[in-house]
Coordinates of C-alpha atoms in Angstrom, one line a residue:
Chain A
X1 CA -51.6 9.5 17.2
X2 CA -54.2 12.0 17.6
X3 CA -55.3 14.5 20.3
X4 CA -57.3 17.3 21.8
X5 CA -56.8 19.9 24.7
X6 CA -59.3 22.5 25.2
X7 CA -60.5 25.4 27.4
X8 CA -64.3 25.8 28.3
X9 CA -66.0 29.0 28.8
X10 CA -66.0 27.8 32.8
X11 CA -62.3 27.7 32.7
X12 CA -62.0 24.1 32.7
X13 CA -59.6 22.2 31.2
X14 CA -59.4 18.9 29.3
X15 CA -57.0 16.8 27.3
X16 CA -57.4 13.4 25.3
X17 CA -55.5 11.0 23.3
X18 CA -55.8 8.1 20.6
X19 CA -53.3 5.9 19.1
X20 CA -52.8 3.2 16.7
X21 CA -49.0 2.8 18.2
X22 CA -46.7 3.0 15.5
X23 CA -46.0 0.5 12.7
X24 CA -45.0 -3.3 12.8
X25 CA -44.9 -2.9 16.7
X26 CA -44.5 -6.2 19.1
X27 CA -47.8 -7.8 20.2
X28 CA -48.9 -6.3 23.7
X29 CA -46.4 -2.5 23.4
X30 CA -48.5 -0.2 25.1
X31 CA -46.9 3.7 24.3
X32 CA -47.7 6.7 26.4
X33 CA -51.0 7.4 24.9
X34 CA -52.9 5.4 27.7
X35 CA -50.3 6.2 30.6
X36 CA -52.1 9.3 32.6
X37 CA -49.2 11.9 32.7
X38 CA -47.4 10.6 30.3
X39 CA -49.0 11.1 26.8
X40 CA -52.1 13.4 28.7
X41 CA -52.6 15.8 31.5
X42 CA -54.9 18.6 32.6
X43 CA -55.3 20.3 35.8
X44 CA -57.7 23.3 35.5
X45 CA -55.6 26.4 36.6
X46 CA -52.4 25.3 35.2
X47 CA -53.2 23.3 31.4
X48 CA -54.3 20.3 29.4
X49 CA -51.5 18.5 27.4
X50 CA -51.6 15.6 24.8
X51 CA -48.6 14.5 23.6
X52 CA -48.2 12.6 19.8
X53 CA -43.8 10.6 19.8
X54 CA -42.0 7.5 20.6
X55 CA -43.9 7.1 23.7
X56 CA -41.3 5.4 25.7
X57 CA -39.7 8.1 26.3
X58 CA -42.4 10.3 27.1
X59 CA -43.6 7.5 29.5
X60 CA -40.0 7.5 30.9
X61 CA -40.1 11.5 31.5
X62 CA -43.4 11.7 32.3
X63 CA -43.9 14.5 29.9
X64 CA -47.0 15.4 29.7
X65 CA -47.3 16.1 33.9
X66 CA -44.1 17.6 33.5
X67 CA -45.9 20.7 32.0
X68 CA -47.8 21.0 34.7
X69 CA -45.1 20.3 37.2
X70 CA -42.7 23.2 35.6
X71 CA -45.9 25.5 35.5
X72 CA -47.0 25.0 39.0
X73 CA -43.6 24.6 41.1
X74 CA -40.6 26.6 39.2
X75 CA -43.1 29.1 37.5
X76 CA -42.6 28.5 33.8
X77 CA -45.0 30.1 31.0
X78 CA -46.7 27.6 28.6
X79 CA -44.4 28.2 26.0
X80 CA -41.3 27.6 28.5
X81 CA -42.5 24.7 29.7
X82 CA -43.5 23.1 26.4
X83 CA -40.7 24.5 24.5
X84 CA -38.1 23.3 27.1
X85 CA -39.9 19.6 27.0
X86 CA -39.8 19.2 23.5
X87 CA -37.5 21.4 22.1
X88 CA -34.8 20.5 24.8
X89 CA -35.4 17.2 26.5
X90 CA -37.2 15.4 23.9
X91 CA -34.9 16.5 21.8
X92 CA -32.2 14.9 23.6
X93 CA -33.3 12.0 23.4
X94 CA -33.2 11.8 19.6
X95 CA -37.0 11.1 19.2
X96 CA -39.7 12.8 17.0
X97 CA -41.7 14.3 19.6
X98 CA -45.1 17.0 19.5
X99 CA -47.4 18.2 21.8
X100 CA -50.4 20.2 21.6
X101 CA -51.2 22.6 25.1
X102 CA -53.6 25.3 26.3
X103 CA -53.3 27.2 29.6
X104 CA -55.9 28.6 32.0
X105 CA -55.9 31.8 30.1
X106 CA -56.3 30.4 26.6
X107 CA -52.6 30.7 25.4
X108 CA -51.7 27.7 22.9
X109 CA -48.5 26.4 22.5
X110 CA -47.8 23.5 19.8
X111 CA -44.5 22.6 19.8
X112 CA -42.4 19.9 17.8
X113 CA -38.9 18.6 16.5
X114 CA -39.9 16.9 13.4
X115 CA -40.5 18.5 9.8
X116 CA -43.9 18.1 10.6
X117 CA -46.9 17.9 12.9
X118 CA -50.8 18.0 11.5
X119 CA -52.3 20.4 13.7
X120 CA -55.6 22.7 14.2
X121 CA -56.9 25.8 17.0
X122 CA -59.5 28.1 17.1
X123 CA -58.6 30.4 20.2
X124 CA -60.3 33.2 21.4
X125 CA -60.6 35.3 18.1
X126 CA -62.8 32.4 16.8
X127 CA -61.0 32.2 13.8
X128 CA -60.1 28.4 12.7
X129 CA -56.4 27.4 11.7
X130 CA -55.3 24.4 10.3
X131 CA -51.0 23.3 9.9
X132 CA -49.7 20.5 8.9
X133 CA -45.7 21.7 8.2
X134 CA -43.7 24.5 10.0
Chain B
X1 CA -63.7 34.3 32.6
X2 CA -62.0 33.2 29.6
X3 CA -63.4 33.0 26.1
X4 CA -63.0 28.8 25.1
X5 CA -59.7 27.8 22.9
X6 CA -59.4 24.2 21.3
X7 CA -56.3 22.9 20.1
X8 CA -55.8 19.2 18.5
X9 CA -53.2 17.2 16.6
X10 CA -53.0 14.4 14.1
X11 CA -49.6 13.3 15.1
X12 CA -46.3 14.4 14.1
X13 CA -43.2 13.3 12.1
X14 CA -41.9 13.7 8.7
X15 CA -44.9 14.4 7.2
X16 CA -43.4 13.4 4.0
X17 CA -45.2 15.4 1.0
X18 CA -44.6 12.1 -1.5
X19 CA -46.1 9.7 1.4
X20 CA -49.6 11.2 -0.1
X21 CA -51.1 12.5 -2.5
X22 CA -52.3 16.3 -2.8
X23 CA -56.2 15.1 -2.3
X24 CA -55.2 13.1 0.4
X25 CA -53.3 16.2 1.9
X26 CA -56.5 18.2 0.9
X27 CA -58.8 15.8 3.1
X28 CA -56.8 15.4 6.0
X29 CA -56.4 19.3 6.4
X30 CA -60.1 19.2 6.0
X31 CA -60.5 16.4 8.6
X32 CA -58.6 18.3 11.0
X33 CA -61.2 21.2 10.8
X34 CA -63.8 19.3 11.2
X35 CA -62.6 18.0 14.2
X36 CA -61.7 21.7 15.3
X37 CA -65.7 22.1 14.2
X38 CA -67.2 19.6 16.0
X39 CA -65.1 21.0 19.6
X40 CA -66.2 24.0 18.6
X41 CA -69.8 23.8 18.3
X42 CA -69.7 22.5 21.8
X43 CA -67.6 25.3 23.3
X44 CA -69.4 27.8 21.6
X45 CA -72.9 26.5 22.9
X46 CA -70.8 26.7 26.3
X47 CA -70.3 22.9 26.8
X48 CA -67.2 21.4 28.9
X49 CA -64.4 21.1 27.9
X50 CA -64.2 17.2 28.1
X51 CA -66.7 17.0 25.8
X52 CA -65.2 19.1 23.2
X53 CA -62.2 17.5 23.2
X54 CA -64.1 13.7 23.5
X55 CA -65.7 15.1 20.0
X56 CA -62.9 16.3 18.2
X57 CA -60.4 13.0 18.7
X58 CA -64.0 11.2 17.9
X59 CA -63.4 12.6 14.1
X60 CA -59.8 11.8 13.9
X61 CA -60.6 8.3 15.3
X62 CA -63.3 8.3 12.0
X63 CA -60.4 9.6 9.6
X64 CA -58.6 7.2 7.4
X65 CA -55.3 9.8 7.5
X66 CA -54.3 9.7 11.0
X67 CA -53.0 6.4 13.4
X68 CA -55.9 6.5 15.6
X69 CA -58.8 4.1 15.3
X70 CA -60.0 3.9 11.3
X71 CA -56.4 4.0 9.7
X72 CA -54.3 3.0 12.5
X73 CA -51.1 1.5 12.3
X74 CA -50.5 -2.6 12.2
X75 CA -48.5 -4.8 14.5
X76 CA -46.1 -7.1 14.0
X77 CA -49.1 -10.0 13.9
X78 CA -51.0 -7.5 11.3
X79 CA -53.5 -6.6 13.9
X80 CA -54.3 -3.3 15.6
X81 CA -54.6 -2.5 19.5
X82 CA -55.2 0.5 20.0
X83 CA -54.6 3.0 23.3
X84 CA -56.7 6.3 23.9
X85 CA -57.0 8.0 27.0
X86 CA -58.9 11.4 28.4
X87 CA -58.3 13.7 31.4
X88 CA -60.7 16.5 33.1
X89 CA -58.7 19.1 34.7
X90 CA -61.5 20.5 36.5
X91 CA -62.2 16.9 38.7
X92 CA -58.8 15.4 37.7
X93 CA -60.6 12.3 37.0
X94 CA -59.0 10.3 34.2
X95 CA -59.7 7.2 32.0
X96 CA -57.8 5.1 29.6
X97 CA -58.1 1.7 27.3
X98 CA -54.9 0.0 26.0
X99 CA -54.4 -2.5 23.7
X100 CA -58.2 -3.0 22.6
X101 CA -59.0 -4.5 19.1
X102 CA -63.0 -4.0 18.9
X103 CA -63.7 -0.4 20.0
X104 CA -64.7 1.8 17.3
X105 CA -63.7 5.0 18.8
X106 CA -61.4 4.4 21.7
X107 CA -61.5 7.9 23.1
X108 CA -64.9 6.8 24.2
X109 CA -64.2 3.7 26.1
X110 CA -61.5 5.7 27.8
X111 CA -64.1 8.1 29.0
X112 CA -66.5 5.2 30.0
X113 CA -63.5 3.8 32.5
X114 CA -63.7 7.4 33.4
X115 CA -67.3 7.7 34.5
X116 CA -68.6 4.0 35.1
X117 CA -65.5 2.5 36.4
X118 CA -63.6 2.9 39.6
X119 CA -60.5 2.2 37.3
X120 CA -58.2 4.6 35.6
X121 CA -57.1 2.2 33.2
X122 CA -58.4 -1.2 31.2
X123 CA -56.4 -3.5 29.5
X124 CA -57.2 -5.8 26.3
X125 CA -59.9 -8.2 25.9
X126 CA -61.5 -7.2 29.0
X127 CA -61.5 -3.7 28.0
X128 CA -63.2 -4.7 24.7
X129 CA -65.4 -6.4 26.9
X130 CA -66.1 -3.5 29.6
X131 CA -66.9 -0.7 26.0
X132 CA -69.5 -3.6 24.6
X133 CA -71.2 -4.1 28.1
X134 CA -71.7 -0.3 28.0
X135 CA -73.1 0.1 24.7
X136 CA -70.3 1.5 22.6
X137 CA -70.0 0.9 18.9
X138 CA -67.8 -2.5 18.7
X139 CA -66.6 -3.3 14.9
X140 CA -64.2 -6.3 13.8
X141 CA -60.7 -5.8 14.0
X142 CA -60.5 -5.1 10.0
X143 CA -62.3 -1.9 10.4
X144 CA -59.3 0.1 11.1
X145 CA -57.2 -1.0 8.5
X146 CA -56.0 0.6 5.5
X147 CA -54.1 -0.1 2.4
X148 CA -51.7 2.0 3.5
X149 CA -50.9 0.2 6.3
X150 CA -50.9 -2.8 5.0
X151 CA -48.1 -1.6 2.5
X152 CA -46.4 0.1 5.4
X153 CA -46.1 -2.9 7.5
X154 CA -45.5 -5.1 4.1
X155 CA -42.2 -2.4 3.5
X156 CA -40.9 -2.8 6.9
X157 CA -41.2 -6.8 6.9
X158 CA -39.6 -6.5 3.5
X159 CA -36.4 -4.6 4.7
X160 CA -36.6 -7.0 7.6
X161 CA -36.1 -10.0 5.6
X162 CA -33.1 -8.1 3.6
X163 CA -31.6 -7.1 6.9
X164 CA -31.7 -3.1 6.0
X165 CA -34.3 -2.5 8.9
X166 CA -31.9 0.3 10.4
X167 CA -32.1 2.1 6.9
X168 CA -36.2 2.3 7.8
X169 CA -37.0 6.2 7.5
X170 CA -38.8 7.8 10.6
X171 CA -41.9 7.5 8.3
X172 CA -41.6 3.7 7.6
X173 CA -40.9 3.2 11.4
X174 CA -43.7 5.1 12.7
X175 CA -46.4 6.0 10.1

């Protein structure tokens, strides 16, 4: 799975997604890649979120709108909300799960429970980063 | 207002280092910055965000190292469907493909459902159907496969037949 968030010099926010699924999958499985909410979100003024896991249970949770949702209505940071889905819930489930997320006011926050996650940002200092381990 | 920021990912997982080899670790980091690149050009030229981030899973899509498009991973048949979606915060209009065999670069079907559909998501065959009425690049279903999917899915089979499937690393499940 692959993805993109990004914040324009309008403040707008955007988010998108692209899977292959994962490997020797049933005919017809559809993950949370496609599911609006679930594998992508953005709302300008809260944050654009694309999500890379077992997608069932990101589908089941809702994940990627549950960002937003702990931004907007209880107040979280990005890295709380972020951090709390993967780190806690995702977590719990016993699932490799990532996510890569920017806020209104350019804050980044990639967070993930496996050894790895391939990753890249250039934020506001211009300066381009590539990860692919922690 | 604030100055742009792009972020992207090529999945994650165990990331094994003996699942590739050190040029292939070489290209996909630079694969990644290219991608960071091509959102960036657009950002920096002040273009929207939905097209910077349309661009950037574009050249992931392109990449042999990462399950999206060229070098996704194979179903149980030894086919690929793939599933891409996109999202503009600023409208909250949304669009999504799932399980479409023919689309080059899926990202871009999902943002033709976006803009020239009153749907938020098309499924399948008539999904294929909707990106070649529109103009999109359409390839044969071959284009997206790699060698090492094939072996991937060959592996999986194998511990299939032997019965040691629940043995199957996180790798070998997911690729």
């Amino acid at each position: 799975t692959v993805g993109a968030v990004a914040l324009d010099g309008d403040g707008r926010l955007a988010a998108a997604t692209s899977t292959g699924g994962f490997n020797n999958k049933p005919a017809g499985r559809v993950g949370d890649t496609p599911v609006i909410g679930a594998g992508t979100y953005a709302r300008n003024g809260v944050c654009a979120v694309s999500c890379t896991g077992q997608g069932e249970v990101f589908m089941r949770r809702v994940a990627a709108y549950d960002v937003v949702a702990r931004m907007s209505y209880a107040g979280q940071t990005l890295r709380q909300a972020t951090d709390a889905l993967v780190l806690d819930m995702l977590s719990s489930h016993r699932i490799g799960a990532g996510l890569v997320a920017v806020d209104a006011a350019g804050n980044v926050a990639m967070p993930f429970n496996t050894l790895g996650m391939a990753r890249g940002w250039i934020a506001a200092d211009g300066r381009l980063r590539v990860a692919t381990h922690k | 207002m604030p100055s742009p920021v792009i972020a992207i990912h090529g999945g994650c997982g165990t990331l094994a280092a003996d699942l590739q080899s050190a040029a292939d670790w070489a290209e996909t980091r630079a694969h990644l910055a290219a991608a960071l690149r091509a959102a960036w050009r657009i950002l920096a030229a002040g273009g929207a965000a939905l097209d910077a981030v349309e661009a950037a899973v574009v050249v992931l899509e392109d990449s042999p190292h990462f399950n999206a498009g060229h070098g996704a991973a194979l179903t149980e048949d030894a086919v690929h469907e793939l599933d891409a979606s996109i999202m503009d915060g600023a409208t909250m209009a949304a669009g999504a493909v799932c399980t479409v065999r023919t689309i080059r670069n899926p990202v871009r079907a999902a943002r033709a459902v976006m803009e020239r559909s009153d749907c938020v998501l098309l499924a399948g065959a008539a999904a294929d159907a909707f990106a070649q009425a529109h103009g999109l690049a359409c390839v044969g279903n071959g284009y997206f496969t790699t060698e090492r999917r094939v072996q991937a899915l060959a592996a999986l089979k194998a511990r299939a037949a032997r019965g040691t499937i629940a043995l199957a690393s996180e790798a070998e499940r997911h690729g």
